[in-house]
Amino acid sequence: MNLWLKRLSRISAWALLACVVLLVFSGWGITHAGIIYNITFGLVDKGTANTIHNATVLPLAFFFLLHVLINIKFFFSGRRPVVAWVTNGILITIGGLLLVLVIYMEYFYR
Ligand code: HEM
């Protein structure tokens, strides 16, 4: 289980890094549309950049929570089983609530 969690933490780390880069470049595609339009050979205009920027938020939040909460879990591992259980419960609850908040803010809040 821990081996799979370690793998998941690393896979989500690289996915998170990709999301961060995408968020930054698409953000520039909104604020510095001309430069990004030129370096993408006209593929990414301001509208496309905005769509990519908005679409990246939820995956970024998901991979960030996965990467950070798994590593916090490992920080607390090796203690008494009850501590591990309580930690897991708290981390899963925090992760779930934050993900629901991101989904609400991104797709439902008007
Ligand atoms: C945008 C934010 C972050 C990015 C892009 C990121 C990215 C990465 C990457 C690429 C790795 C290497 C994965 C590998 O070895 O294959 C890594 C490892 C690690 N990160 Fe992050 N990270 C971020 C935030 C954090 C935060 C906030 C924490 C604190 C809880 C954290 C804790 C760790 C730990 C403990 C490792 C080593 C894990 C291992 O050895 O398996 N990271 N991170």
PDB file of C-alpha atoms and ligand atoms in Angstrom:
ATOM      1  CA  MET A   1       0.000   0.000   0.000  1.00  0.00           C
ATOM      2  CA  ASN A   2       2.749   2.466   0.977  1.00  0.00           C
ATOM      3  CA  LEU A   3       4.693   1.537  -2.155  1.00  0.00           C
ATOM      4  CA  TRP A   4       1.681   2.369  -4.308  1.00  0.00           C
ATOM      5  CA  LEU A   5       1.107   5.600  -2.378  1.00  0.00           C
ATOM      6  CA  LYS A   6       4.781   6.566  -2.882  1.00  0.00           C
ATOM      7  CA  ARG A   7       4.393   5.899  -6.623  1.00  0.00           C
ATOM      8  CA  LEU A   8       1.150   7.911  -6.668  1.00  0.00           C
ATOM      9  CA  SER A   9       2.859  10.788  -4.856  1.00  0.00           C
ATOM     10  CA  ARG A  10       5.636  10.851  -7.458  1.00  0.00           C
ATOM     11  CA  ILE A  11       3.324  10.512 -10.478  1.00  0.00           C
ATOM     12  CA  SER A  12       1.109  13.294  -9.096  1.00  0.00           C
ATOM     13  CA  ALA A  13       4.251  15.403  -8.457  1.00  0.00           C
ATOM     14  CA  TRP A  14       5.190  15.379 -12.153  1.00  0.00           C
ATOM     15  CA  ALA A  15       1.579  15.891 -13.235  1.00  0.00           C
ATOM     16  CA  LEU A  16       1.386  18.801 -10.788  1.00  0.00           C
ATOM     17  CA  LEU A  17       4.548  20.325 -12.240  1.00  0.00           C
ATOM     18  CA  ALA A  18       3.058  20.035 -15.758  1.00  0.00           C
ATOM     19  CA  CYS A  19      -0.152  21.728 -14.535  1.00  0.00           C
ATOM     20  CA  VAL A  20       1.833  24.578 -12.945  1.00  0.00           C
ATOM     21  CA  VAL A  21       3.728  25.201 -16.203  1.00  0.00           C
ATOM     22  CA  LEU A  22       0.467  25.059 -18.199  1.00  0.00           C
ATOM     23  CA  LEU A  23      -1.225  27.458 -15.771  1.00  0.00           C
ATOM     24  CA  VAL A  24       1.633  29.969 -16.015  1.00  0.00           C
ATOM     25  CA  PHE A  25       1.893  29.877 -19.813  1.00  0.00           C
ATOM     26  CA  SER A  26      -1.873  30.002 -20.354  1.00  0.00           C
ATOM     27  CA  GLY A  27      -1.998  32.885 -17.870  1.00  0.00           C
ATOM     28  CA  TRP A  28       0.563  34.708 -19.982  1.00  0.00           C
ATOM     29  CA  GLY A  29      -1.587  33.788 -22.987  1.00  0.00           C
ATOM     30  CA  ILE A  30      -4.304  35.942 -21.376  1.00  0.00           C
ATOM     31  CA  THR A  31      -2.164  38.873 -20.137  1.00  0.00           C
ATOM     32  CA  HIS A  32       0.564  38.790 -22.854  1.00  0.00           C
ATOM     33  CA  ALA A  33      -1.554  37.343 -25.685  1.00  0.00           C
ATOM     34  CA  GLY A  34       0.761  38.523 -28.504  1.00  0.00           C
ATOM     35  CA  ILE A  35       3.908  36.762 -27.270  1.00  0.00           C
ATOM     36  CA  ILE A  36       2.181  33.430 -26.559  1.00  0.00           C
ATOM     37  CA  TYR A  37       0.285  33.659 -29.906  1.00  0.00           C
ATOM     38  CA  ASN A  38       3.595  34.051 -31.742  1.00  0.00           C
ATOM     39  CA  ILE A  39       5.577  31.366 -29.887  1.00  0.00           C
ATOM     40  CA  THR A  40       2.733  28.896 -30.439  1.00  0.00           C
ATOM     41  CA  PHE A  41       2.615  29.753 -34.176  1.00  0.00           C
ATOM     42  CA  GLY A  42      -0.893  31.131 -33.814  1.00  0.00           C
ATOM     43  CA  LEU A  43      -2.228  27.995 -32.106  1.00  0.00           C
ATOM     44  CA  VAL A  44      -3.005  29.664 -28.751  1.00  0.00           C
ATOM     45  CA  ASP A  45      -4.894  32.974 -28.934  1.00  0.00           C
ATOM     46  CA  LYS A  46      -6.325  34.834 -25.897  1.00  0.00           C
ATOM     47  CA  GLY A  47      -9.603  32.849 -25.926  1.00  0.00           C
ATOM     48  CA  THR A  48      -7.843  29.479 -26.121  1.00  0.00           C
ATOM     49  CA  ALA A  49      -5.411  30.531 -23.395  1.00  0.00           C
ATOM     50  CA  ASN A  50      -8.349  31.456 -21.173  1.00  0.00           C
ATOM     51  CA  THR A  51     -10.014  28.077 -21.799  1.00  0.00           C
ATOM     52  CA  ILE A  52      -6.769  26.199 -21.019  1.00  0.00           C
ATOM     53  CA  HIS A  53      -6.193  28.341 -17.910  1.00  0.00           C
ATOM     54  CA  ASN A  54      -9.655  27.582 -16.503  1.00  0.00           C
ATOM     55  CA  ALA A  55      -9.465  23.904 -17.403  1.00  0.00           C
ATOM     56  CA  THR A  56      -6.109  23.477 -15.619  1.00  0.00           C
ATOM     57  CA  VAL A  57      -7.304  24.609 -12.171  1.00  0.00           C
ATOM     58  CA  LEU A  58      -9.137  21.414 -11.156  1.00  0.00           C
ATOM     59  CA  PRO A  59      -6.406  18.920 -12.268  1.00  0.00           C
ATOM     60  CA  LEU A  60      -3.787  21.125 -10.590  1.00  0.00           C
ATOM     61  CA  ALA A  61      -5.771  21.181  -7.338  1.00  0.00           C
ATOM     62  CA  PHE A  62      -6.315  17.382  -7.544  1.00  0.00           C
ATOM     63  CA  PHE A  63      -2.617  16.556  -8.129  1.00  0.00           C
ATOM     64  CA  PHE A  64      -1.464  19.149  -5.559  1.00  0.00           C
ATOM     65  CA  LEU A  65      -3.729  17.676  -2.861  1.00  0.00           C
ATOM     66  CA  LEU A  66      -2.712  14.114  -3.787  1.00  0.00           C
ATOM     67  CA  HIS A  67       1.020  14.918  -3.758  1.00  0.00           C
ATOM     68  CA  VAL A  68       1.024  17.003  -0.584  1.00  0.00           C
ATOM     69  CA  LEU A  69      -1.431  14.952   1.501  1.00  0.00           C
ATOM     70  CA  ILE A  70       0.345  11.657   0.685  1.00  0.00           C
ATOM     71  CA  ASN A  71       3.677  13.208   1.719  1.00  0.00           C
ATOM     72  CA  ILE A  72       2.127  14.585   4.926  1.00  0.00           C
ATOM     73  CA  LYS A  73       0.769  11.063   5.599  1.00  0.00           C
ATOM     74  CA  PHE A  74       4.288   9.652   5.226  1.00  0.00           C
ATOM     75  CA  PHE A  75       5.612  12.380   7.529  1.00  0.00           C
ATOM     76  CA  PHE A  76       3.298  11.063  10.250  1.00  0.00           C
ATOM     77  CA  SER A  77       3.770   7.354   9.427  1.00  0.00           C
ATOM     78  CA  GLY A  78       5.762   5.070  11.732  1.00  0.00           C
ATOM     79  CA  ARG A  79       3.785   6.265  14.776  1.00  0.00           C
ATOM     80  CA  ARG A  80       1.163   4.277  16.695  1.00  0.00           C
ATOM     81  CA  PRO A  81      -1.513   2.692  14.446  1.00  0.00           C
ATOM     82  CA  VAL A  82      -4.233   4.845  16.011  1.00  0.00           C
ATOM     83  CA  VAL A  83      -2.257   7.978  15.071  1.00  0.00           C
ATOM     84  CA  ALA A  84      -1.939   6.677  11.495  1.00  0.00           C
ATOM     85  CA  TRP A  85      -5.684   5.993  11.336  1.00  0.00           C
ATOM     86  CA  VAL A  86      -6.611   9.412  12.709  1.00  0.00           C
ATOM     87  CA  THR A  87      -4.095  11.115  10.396  1.00  0.00           C
ATOM     88  CA  ASN A  88      -5.444   9.247   7.362  1.00  0.00           C
ATOM     89  CA  GLY A  89      -9.008  10.184   8.299  1.00  0.00           C
ATOM     90  CA  ILE A  90      -8.150  13.869   8.771  1.00  0.00           C
ATOM     91  CA  LEU A  91      -6.093  14.046   5.533  1.00  0.00           C
ATOM     92  CA  ILE A  92      -8.790  12.303   3.438  1.00  0.00           C
ATOM     93  CA  THR A  93     -11.464  14.635   4.903  1.00  0.00           C
ATOM     94  CA  ILE A  94      -9.365  17.767   4.267  1.00  0.00           C
ATOM     95  CA  GLY A  95      -8.552  16.587   0.733  1.00  0.00           C
ATOM     96  CA  GLY A  96     -12.179  15.785  -0.046  1.00  0.00           C
ATOM     97  CA  LEU A  97     -13.477  19.101   1.342  1.00  0.00           C
ATOM     98  CA  LEU A  98     -10.858  21.156  -0.526  1.00  0.00           C
ATOM     99  CA  LEU A  99     -11.555  19.326  -3.788  1.00  0.00           C
ATOM    100  CA  VAL A 100     -15.308  19.936  -3.359  1.00  0.00           C
ATOM    101  CA  LEU A 101     -14.560  23.616  -2.684  1.00  0.00           C
ATOM    102  CA  VAL A 102     -12.486  23.892  -5.895  1.00  0.00           C
ATOM    103  CA  ILE A 103     -15.216  22.159  -7.933  1.00  0.00           C
ATOM    104  CA  TYR A 104     -17.873  24.455  -6.422  1.00  0.00           C
ATOM    105  CA  MET A 105     -15.819  27.606  -7.068  1.00  0.00           C
ATOM    106  CA  GLU A 106     -14.878  26.568 -10.594  1.00  0.00           C
ATOM    107  CA  TYR A 107     -18.164  25.111 -11.880  1.00  0.00           C
ATOM    108  CA  PHE A 108     -21.078  26.216  -9.668  1.00  0.00           C
ATOM    109  CA  TYR A 109     -20.341  29.559  -7.998  1.00  0.00           C
ATOM    110  CA  ARG A 110     -21.793  32.442 -10.117  1.00  0.00           C
TER     111      ARG A 110
HETATM  112  C1  HEM B   1       3.445  23.144  -6.940  1.00  0.00           C
HETATM  113  C2  HEM B   1       3.961  22.501  -5.919  1.00  0.00           C
HETATM  114  C3  HEM B   1       4.835  21.236  -6.024  1.00  0.00           C
HETATM  115  C4  HEM B   1       5.396  20.619  -7.101  1.00  0.00           C
HETATM  116  C5  HEM B   1       5.304  21.023  -8.566  1.00  0.00           C
HETATM  117  C6  HEM B   1       6.132  19.452  -6.584  1.00  0.00           C
HETATM  118  C7  HEM B   1       6.880  18.586  -7.386  1.00  0.00           C
HETATM  119  C8  HEM B   1       7.647  17.539  -6.894  1.00  0.00           C
HETATM  120  C9  HEM B   1       8.466  16.676  -7.728  1.00  0.00           C
HETATM  121  C10 HEM B   1       8.587  16.804  -9.245  1.00  0.00           C
HETATM  122  C11 HEM B   1       9.010  15.733  -6.920  1.00  0.00           C
HETATM  123  C12 HEM B   1       9.950  14.571  -7.330  1.00  0.00           C
HETATM  124  C13 HEM B   1       9.114  13.334  -7.565  1.00  0.00           C
HETATM  125  C14 HEM B   1      10.021  12.118  -7.876  1.00  0.00           C
HETATM  126  O1  HEM B   1      10.943  11.866  -7.114  1.00  0.00           O
HETATM  127  O2  HEM B   1       9.743  11.429  -8.877  1.00  0.00           O
HETATM  128  C15 HEM B   1       8.566  16.018  -5.576  1.00  0.00           C
HETATM  129  C16 HEM B   1       8.945  15.277  -4.460  1.00  0.00           C
HETATM  130  C17 HEM B   1       8.503  15.562  -3.190  1.00  0.00           C
HETATM  131  N1  HEM B   1       7.656  16.574  -2.813  1.00  0.00           N
HETATM  132 FE1  HEM B   1       6.820  17.945  -4.015  1.00  0.00          FE
HETATM  133  N2  HEM B   1       6.008  19.361  -5.224  1.00  0.00           N
HETATM  134  C18 HEM B   1       5.213  20.439  -4.843  1.00  0.00           C
HETATM  135  C19 HEM B   1       4.814  20.749  -3.563  1.00  0.00           C
HETATM  136  C20 HEM B   1       5.158  19.991  -2.448  1.00  0.00           C
HETATM  137  C21 HEM B   1       4.740  20.338  -1.119  1.00  0.00           C
HETATM  138  C22 HEM B   1       3.893  21.546  -0.724  1.00  0.00           C
HETATM  139  C23 HEM B   1       5.239  19.356  -0.299  1.00  0.00           C
HETATM  140  C24 HEM B   1       5.074  19.267   1.201  1.00  0.00           C
HETATM  141  C25 HEM B   1       4.245  18.454   1.793  1.00  0.00           C
HETATM  142  C26 HEM B   1       5.980  18.416  -1.140  1.00  0.00           C
HETATM  143  C27 HEM B   1       6.657  17.301  -0.667  1.00  0.00           C
HETATM  144  C28 HEM B   1       7.459  16.479  -1.447  1.00  0.00           C
HETATM  145  C29 HEM B   1       8.220  15.346  -0.918  1.00  0.00           C
HETATM  146  C30 HEM B   1       8.291  14.914   0.531  1.00  0.00           C
HETATM  147  C31 HEM B   1       8.882  14.772  -2.014  1.00  0.00           C
HETATM  148  C32 HEM B   1       9.795  13.549  -2.028  1.00  0.00           C
HETATM  149  C33 HEM B   1       8.865  12.348  -2.261  1.00  0.00           C
HETATM  150  C34 HEM B   1       9.589  11.053  -2.584  1.00  0.00           C
HETATM  151  O3  HEM B   1      10.764  10.926  -2.310  1.00  0.00           O
HETATM  152  O4  HEM B   1       8.883  10.209  -3.093  1.00  0.00           O
HETATM  153  N3  HEM B   1       5.912  18.832  -2.449  1.00  0.00           N
HETATM  154  N4  HEM B   1       7.742  17.112  -5.588  1.00  0.00           N
END
